[in-house]
Short mmCIF file of C-alpha atoms in Angstrom, two decimals:
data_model
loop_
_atom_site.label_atom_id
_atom_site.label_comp_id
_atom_site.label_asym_id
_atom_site.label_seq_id
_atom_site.Cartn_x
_atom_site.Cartn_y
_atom_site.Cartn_z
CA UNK A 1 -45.68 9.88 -55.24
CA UNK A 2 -43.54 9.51 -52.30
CA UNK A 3 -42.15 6.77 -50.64
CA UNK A 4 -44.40 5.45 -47.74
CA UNK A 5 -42.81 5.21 -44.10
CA UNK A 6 -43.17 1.60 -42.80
CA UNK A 7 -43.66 1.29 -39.15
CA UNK A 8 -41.10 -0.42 -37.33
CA UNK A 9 -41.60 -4.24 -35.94
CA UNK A 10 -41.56 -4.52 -32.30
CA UNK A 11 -38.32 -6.02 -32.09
CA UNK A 12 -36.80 -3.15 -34.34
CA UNK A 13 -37.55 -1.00 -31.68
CA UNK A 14 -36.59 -3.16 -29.01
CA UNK A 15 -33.05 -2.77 -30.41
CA UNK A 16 -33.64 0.91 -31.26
CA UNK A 17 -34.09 1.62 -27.30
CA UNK A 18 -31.38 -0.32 -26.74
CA UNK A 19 -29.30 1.48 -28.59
CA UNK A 20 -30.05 4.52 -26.78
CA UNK A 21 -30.14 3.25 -23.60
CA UNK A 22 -26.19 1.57 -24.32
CA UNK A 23 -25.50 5.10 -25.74
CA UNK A 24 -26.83 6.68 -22.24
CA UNK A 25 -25.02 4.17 -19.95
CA UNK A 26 -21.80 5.13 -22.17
CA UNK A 27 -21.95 9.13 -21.52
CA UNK A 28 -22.83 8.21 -17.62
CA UNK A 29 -20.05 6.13 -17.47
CA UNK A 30 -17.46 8.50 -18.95
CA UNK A 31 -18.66 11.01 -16.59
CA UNK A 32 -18.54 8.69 -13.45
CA UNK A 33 -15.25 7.75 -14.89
CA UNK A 34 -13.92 11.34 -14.98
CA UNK A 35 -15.42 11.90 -11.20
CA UNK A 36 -13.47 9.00 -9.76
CA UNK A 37 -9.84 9.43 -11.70
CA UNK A 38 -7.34 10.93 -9.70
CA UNK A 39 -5.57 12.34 -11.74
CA UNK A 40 -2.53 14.61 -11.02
CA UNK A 41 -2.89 18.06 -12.09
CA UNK A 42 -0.42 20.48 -13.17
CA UNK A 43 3.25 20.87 -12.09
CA UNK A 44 2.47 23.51 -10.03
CA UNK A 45 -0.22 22.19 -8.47
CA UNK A 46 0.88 18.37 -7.04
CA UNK A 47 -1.05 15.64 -4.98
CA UNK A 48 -0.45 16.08 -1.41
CA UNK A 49 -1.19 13.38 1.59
CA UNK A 50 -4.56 14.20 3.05
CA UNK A 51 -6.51 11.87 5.78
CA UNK A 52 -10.30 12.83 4.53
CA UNK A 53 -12.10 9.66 3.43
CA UNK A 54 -13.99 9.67 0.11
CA UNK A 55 -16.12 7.05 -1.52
CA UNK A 56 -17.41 6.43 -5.26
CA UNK A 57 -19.04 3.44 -6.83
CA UNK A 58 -20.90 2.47 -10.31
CA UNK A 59 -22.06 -0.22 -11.40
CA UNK A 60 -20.75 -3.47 -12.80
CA UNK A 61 -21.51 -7.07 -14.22
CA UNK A 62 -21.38 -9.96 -11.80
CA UNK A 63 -18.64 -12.21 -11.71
CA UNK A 64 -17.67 -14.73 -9.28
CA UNK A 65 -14.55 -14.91 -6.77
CA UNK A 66 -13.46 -18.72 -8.38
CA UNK A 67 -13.95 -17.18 -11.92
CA UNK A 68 -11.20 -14.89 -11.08
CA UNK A 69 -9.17 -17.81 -9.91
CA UNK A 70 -9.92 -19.37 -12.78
CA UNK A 71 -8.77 -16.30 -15.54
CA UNK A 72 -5.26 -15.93 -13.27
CA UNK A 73 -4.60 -19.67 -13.70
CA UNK A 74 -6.05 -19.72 -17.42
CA UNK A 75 -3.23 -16.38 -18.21
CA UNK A 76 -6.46 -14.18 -18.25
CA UNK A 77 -4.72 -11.86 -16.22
CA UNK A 78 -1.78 -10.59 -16.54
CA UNK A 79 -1.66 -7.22 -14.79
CA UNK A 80 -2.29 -6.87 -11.35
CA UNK A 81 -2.20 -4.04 -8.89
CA UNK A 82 -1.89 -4.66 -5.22
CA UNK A 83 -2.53 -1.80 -3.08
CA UNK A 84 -1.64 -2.22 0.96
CA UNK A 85 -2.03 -0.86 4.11
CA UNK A 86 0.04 -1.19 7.76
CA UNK A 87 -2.72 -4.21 8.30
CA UNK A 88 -0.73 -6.75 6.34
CA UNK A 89 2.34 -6.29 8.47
CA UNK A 90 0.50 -6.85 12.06
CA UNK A 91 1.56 -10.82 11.03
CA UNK A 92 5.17 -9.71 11.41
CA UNK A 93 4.36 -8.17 15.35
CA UNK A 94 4.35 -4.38 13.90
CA UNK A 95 1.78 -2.68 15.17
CA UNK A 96 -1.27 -1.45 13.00
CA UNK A 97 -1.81 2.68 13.14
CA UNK A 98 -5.71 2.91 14.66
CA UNK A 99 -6.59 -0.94 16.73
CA UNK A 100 -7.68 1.45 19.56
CA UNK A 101 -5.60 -0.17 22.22
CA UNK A 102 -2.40 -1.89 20.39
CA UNK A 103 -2.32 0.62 17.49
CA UNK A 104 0.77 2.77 17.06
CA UNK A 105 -1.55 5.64 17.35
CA UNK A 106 -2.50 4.14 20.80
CA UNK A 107 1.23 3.80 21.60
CA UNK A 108 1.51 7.58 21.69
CA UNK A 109 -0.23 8.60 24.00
CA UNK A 110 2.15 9.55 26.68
CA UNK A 111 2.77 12.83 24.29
CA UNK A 112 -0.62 14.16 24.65
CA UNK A 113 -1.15 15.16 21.45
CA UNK A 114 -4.59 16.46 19.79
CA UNK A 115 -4.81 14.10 17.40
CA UNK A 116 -2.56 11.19 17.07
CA UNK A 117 -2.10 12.09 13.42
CA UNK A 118 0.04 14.51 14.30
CA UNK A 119 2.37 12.66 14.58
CA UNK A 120 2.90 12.49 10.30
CA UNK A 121 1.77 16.14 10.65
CA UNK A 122 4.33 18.10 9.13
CA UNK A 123 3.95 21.83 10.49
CA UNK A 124 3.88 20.03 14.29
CA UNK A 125 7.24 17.76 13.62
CA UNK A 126 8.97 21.06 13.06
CA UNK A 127 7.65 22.17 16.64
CA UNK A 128 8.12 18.69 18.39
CA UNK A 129 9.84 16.40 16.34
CA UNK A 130 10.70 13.42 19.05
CA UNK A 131 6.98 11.97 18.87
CA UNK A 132 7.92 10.90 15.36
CA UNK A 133 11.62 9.33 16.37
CA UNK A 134 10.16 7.43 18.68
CA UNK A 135 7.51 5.91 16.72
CA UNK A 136 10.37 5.37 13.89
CA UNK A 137 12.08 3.59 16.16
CA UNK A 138 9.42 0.69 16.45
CA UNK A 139 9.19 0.92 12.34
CA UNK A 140 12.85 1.70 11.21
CA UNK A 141 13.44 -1.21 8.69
CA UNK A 142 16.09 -3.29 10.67
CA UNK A 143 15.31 -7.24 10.38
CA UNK A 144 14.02 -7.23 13.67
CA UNK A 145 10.13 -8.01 11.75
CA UNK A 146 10.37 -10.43 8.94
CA UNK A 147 7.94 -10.83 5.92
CA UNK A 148 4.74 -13.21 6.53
CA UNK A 149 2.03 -14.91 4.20
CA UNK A 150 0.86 -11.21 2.51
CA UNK A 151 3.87 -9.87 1.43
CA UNK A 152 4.91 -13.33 0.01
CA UNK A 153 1.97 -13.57 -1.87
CA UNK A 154 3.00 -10.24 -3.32
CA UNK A 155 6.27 -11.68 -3.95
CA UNK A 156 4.80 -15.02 -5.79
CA UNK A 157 2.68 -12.66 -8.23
CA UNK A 158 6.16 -11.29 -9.56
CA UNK A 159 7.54 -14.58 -10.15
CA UNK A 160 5.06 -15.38 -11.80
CA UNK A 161 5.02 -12.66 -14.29
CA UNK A 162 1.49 -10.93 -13.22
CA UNK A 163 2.35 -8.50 -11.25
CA UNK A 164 2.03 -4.88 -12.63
CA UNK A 165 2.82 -2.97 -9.50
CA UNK A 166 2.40 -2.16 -5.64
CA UNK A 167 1.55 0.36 -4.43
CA UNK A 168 2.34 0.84 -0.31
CA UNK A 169 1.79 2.81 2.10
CA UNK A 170 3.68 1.15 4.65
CA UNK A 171 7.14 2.55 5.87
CA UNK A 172 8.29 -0.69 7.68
CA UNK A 173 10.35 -2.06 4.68
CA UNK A 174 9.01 -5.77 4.40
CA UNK A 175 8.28 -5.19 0.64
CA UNK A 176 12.11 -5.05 0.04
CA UNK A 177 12.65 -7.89 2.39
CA UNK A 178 10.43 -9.75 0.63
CA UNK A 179 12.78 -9.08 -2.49
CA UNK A 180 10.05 -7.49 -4.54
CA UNK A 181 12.14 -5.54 -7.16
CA UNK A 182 12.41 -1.71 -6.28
CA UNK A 183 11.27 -1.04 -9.86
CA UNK A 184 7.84 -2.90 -9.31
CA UNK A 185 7.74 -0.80 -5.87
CA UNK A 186 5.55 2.12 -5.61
CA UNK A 187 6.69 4.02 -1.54
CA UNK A 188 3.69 6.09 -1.49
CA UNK A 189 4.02 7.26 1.81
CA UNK A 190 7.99 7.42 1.21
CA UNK A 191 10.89 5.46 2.95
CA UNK A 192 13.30 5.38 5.74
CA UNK A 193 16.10 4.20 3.12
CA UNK A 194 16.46 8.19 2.74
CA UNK A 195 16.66 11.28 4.67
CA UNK A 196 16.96 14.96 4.36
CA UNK A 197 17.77 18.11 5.92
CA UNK A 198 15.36 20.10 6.17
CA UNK A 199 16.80 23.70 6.26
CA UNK A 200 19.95 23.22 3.88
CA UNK A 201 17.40 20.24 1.77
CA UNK A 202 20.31 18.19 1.70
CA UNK A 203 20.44 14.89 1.32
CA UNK A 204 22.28 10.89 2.83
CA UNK A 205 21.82 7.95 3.22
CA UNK A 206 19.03 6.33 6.28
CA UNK A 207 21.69 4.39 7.50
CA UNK A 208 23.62 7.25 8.22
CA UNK A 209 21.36 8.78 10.70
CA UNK A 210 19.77 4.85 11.97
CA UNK A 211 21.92 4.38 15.10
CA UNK A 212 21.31 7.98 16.27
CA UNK A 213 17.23 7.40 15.90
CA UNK A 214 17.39 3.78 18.04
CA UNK A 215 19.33 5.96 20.77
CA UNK A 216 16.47 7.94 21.38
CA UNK A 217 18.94 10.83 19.84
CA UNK A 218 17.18 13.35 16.98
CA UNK A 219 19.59 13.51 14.28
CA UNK A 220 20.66 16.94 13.01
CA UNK A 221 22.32 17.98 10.03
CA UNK A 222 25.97 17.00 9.55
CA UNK A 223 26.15 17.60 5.57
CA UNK A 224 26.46 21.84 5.84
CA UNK A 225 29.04 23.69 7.74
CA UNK A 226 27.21 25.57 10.92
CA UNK A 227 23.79 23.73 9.89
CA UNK A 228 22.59 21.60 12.67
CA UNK A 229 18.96 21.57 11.53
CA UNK A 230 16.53 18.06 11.99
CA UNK A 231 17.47 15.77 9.51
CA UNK A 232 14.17 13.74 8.75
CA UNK A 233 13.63 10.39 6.94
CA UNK A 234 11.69 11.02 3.64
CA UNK A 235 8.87 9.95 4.77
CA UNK A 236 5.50 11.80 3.32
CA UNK A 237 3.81 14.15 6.12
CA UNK A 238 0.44 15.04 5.67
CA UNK A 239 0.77 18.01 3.95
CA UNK A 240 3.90 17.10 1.97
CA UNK A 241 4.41 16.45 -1.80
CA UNK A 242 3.92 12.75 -2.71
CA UNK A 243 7.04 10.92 -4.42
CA UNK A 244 7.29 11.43 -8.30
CA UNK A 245 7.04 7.44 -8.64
CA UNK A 246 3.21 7.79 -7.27
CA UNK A 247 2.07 9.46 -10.46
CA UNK A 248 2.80 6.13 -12.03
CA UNK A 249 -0.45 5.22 -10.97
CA UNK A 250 -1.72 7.27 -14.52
CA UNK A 251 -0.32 4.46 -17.00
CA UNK A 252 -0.72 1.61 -14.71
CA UNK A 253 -4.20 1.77 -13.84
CA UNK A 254 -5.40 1.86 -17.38
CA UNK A 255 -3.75 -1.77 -17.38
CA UNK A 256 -5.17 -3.26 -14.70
CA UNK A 257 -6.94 -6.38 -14.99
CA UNK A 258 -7.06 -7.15 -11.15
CA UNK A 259 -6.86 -4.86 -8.25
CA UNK A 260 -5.91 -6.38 -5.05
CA UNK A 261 -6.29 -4.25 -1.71
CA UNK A 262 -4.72 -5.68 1.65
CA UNK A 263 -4.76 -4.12 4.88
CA UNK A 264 -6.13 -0.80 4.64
CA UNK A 265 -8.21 1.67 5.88
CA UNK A 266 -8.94 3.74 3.03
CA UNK A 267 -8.88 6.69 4.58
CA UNK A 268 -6.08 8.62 3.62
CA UNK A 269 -6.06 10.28 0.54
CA UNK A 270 -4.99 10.76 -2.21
CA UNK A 271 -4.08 6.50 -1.93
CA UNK A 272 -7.54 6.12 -1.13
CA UNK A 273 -8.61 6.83 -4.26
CA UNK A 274 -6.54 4.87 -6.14
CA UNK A 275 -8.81 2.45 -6.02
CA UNK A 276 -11.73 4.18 -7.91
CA UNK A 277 -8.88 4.94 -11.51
CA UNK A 278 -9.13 1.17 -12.70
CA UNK A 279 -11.44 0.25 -15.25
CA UNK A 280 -15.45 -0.36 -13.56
CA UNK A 281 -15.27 -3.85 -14.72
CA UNK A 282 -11.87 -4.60 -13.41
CA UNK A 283 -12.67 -7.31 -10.33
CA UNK A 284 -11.29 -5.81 -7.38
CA UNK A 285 -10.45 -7.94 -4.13
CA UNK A 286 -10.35 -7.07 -0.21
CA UNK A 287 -8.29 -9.03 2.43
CA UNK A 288 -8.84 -6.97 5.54
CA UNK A 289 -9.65 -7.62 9.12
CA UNK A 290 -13.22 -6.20 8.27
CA UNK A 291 -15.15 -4.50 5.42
CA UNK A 292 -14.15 -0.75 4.46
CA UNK A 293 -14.10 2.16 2.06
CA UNK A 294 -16.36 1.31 -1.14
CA UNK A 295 -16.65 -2.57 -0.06
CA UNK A 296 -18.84 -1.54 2.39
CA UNK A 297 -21.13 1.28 1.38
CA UNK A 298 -21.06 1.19 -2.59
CA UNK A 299 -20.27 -2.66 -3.21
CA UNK A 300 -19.97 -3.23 -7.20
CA UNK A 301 -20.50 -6.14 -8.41
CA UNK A 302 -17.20 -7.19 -8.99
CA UNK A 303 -16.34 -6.67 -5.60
CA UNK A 304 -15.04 -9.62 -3.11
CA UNK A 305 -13.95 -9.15 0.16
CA UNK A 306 -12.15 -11.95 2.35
CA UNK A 307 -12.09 -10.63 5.86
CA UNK A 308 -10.67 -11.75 9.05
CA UNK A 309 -6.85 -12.00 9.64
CA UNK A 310 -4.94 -10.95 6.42
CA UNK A 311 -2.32 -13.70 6.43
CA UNK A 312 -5.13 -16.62 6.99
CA UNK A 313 -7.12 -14.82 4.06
CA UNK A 314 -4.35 -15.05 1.65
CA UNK A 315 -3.35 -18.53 2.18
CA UNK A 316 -6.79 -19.40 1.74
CA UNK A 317 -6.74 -17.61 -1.89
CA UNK A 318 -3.28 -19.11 -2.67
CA UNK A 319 -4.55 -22.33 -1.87
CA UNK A 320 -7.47 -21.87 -4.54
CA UNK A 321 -5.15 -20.83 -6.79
CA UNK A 322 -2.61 -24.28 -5.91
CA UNK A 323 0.24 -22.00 -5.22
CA UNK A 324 1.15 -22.89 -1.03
CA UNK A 325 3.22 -24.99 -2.08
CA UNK A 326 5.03 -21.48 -3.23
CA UNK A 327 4.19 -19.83 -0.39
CA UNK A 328 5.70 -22.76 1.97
CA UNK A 329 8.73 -22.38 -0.18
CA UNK A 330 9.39 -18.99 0.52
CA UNK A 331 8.32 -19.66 4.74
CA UNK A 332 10.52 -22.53 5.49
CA UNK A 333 13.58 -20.81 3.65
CA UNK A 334 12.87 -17.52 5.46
CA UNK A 335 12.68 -19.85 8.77
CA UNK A 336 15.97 -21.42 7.82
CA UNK A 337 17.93 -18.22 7.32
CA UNK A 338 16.47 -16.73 10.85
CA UNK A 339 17.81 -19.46 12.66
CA UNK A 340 21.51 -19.23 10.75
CA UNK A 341 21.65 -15.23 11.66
CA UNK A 342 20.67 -16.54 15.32
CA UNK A 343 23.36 -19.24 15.37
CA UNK A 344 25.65 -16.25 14.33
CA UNK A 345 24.91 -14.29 16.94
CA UNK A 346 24.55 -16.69 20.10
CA UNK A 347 28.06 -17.94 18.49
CA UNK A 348 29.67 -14.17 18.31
CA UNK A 349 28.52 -13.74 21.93
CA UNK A 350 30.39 -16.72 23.17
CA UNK A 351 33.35 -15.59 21.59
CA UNK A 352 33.01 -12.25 22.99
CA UNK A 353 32.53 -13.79 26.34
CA UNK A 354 35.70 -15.95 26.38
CA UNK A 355 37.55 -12.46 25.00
CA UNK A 356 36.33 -10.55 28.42
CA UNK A 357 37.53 -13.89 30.66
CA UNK A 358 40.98 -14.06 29.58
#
């Protein structure tokens, strides 16, 4: 006689469904997962700069912003990414890209072009290349903007052993002047510390070719015999292969325990979509002037945003975490040093004045 089948209790089948319904919610989330990735794709085939906006979302547990503060002071976390835009620098008097009447974008007008993007448009710099040298003149790295409270902040994560990497898609150079360590430093959309021809592809130094942009001259190649081609800063066009150092993001996004995003638009791609390759239950935080990308239309529940201006936001969040007193370190000393290069100058003009007299 066989064995008879006992029905199941109630809770038995409670955890039976739940099983299923955790197995589900697994297979969804591997296939959201795989959706959102950006991943690189073959040799052949790279990751090129693109200004279409995407969004993706899925959902998360709920945290709160002072828990976070909490697992960073308690050594929770130990691996953060900070991803920024050309909003963290407006602190420092550089212009953001698209504030409709200050923006850089705004600044170009006098060229008439189409579409202000342009501008980083590759195929239209080899027809017209001065609206870009003038526009590099107001961003060529050259200590005339200093770091303020954001990039600081940056800096204070790597002294402090948390910080994974940035990623950046600003060209102005306060990152280095901040003295976060070129091997932490992802240029995303390149750098003006570079430049190359491009007809004979050869390469020197941006220093070399710095003087010449600030004259209002457009620097031409002086590396070839009988090549007098535009020699352009490596800075990524739209349209143009990213830097080999991007596809870092692959290993270090797996890590990530917090995602920080600062002054950004979201809207150009593939940096964009950075922000959707950590882990759905890594807490991700926004300092911006307002909401944007996924913290606006597909909030998880990890999300925080801190809007307003950028540098207010992040000494607010520094002084949760009780490091100003860091941050005011770094300020005053920065303070100190302008007024010394100032001192040196006012006193090499005197002497050059006294020079002319006699």
């Amino acid at each position: 006689m066989g064995k008879k089948i006992k029905k199941g209790s109630k809770k038995d089948k409670e955890a039976t469904k739940a099983k299923n319904d955790d197995s589900m919610n697994s297979k969804k989330l591997e296939a959201s997962l795989s959706d959102m990735s950006l991943t690189a794709k073959s040799d052949n085939s790279k990751l090129k700069l693109d200004n279409r906006r995407r969004c993706s979302s899925t959902t998360r547990s709920m945290t709160s912003l002072s828990h976070v503060v909490n697992q960073i002071n308690e050594g929770m976390i130990k691996n953060v990414i900070v991803m920024v835009g050309a909003g963290i620098s407006t602190r420092s008097g550089i212009p953001d890209f698209r504030s409709p009447e200050t923006g850089l974008y705004a600044n170009l007008k006098r060229f008439q072009l189409e579409d202000p993007c342009d501008v980083f448009d590759f195929d239209y710099f080899l027809k017209n290349p001065r609206p870009f040298f003038e526009l590099a003149k107001e961003l060529y790295p050259s200590g005339k903007y200093l770091p303020n409270e954001a990039h600081f902040f940056i800096k204070i994560l790597h002294d402090r052993g948390i910080l994974k990497r940035l990623y950046t898609q600003n060209i102005d150079g306060l990152e280095r002047a901040a003295d976060i360590p070129e091997g932490k430093l992802i240029e995303a959309h390149g750098t003006f510390s570079s430049a190359t021809c491009i007809k004979c592809k050869k390469q020197c130094k941006g220093k070399e070719i710095k003087n010449q942009i600030f004259e209002g001259e457009i620097p031409r190649c002086h590396m070839t015999d009988n090549c007098r081609a535009v020699i352009k800063p490596d800075i990524v066009f739209f349209g143009e292969d990213l830097p080999k150092r991007f596809f870092t993001f692959q290993h270090d996004f797996t890590k990530c325990d917090l995602l920080i995003v600062m002054g950004t638009s979201l809207q150009v791609q593939p940096f964009a979509d950075l922000i959707n390759s950590v882990n759905p239950r890594t807490p991700r935080i926004l300092f911006n002037r307002e909401k944007v990308g996924p913290f606006v239309k597909c909030k998880r529940k990890e999300d925080f945003t801190m809007t307003g201006d950028i540098s207010d936001s992040t000494r607010k969040f520094m002084d949760m975490l009780g490091w100003e007193h860091q941050l005011d370190s770094y300020l005053q000393k920065q303070q100190k040093e302008k007024k010394k290069a100032r001192g040196k100058e006012i006193c090499g003009s005197s002497k050059g004045e006294k020079k002319t007299d006699r």
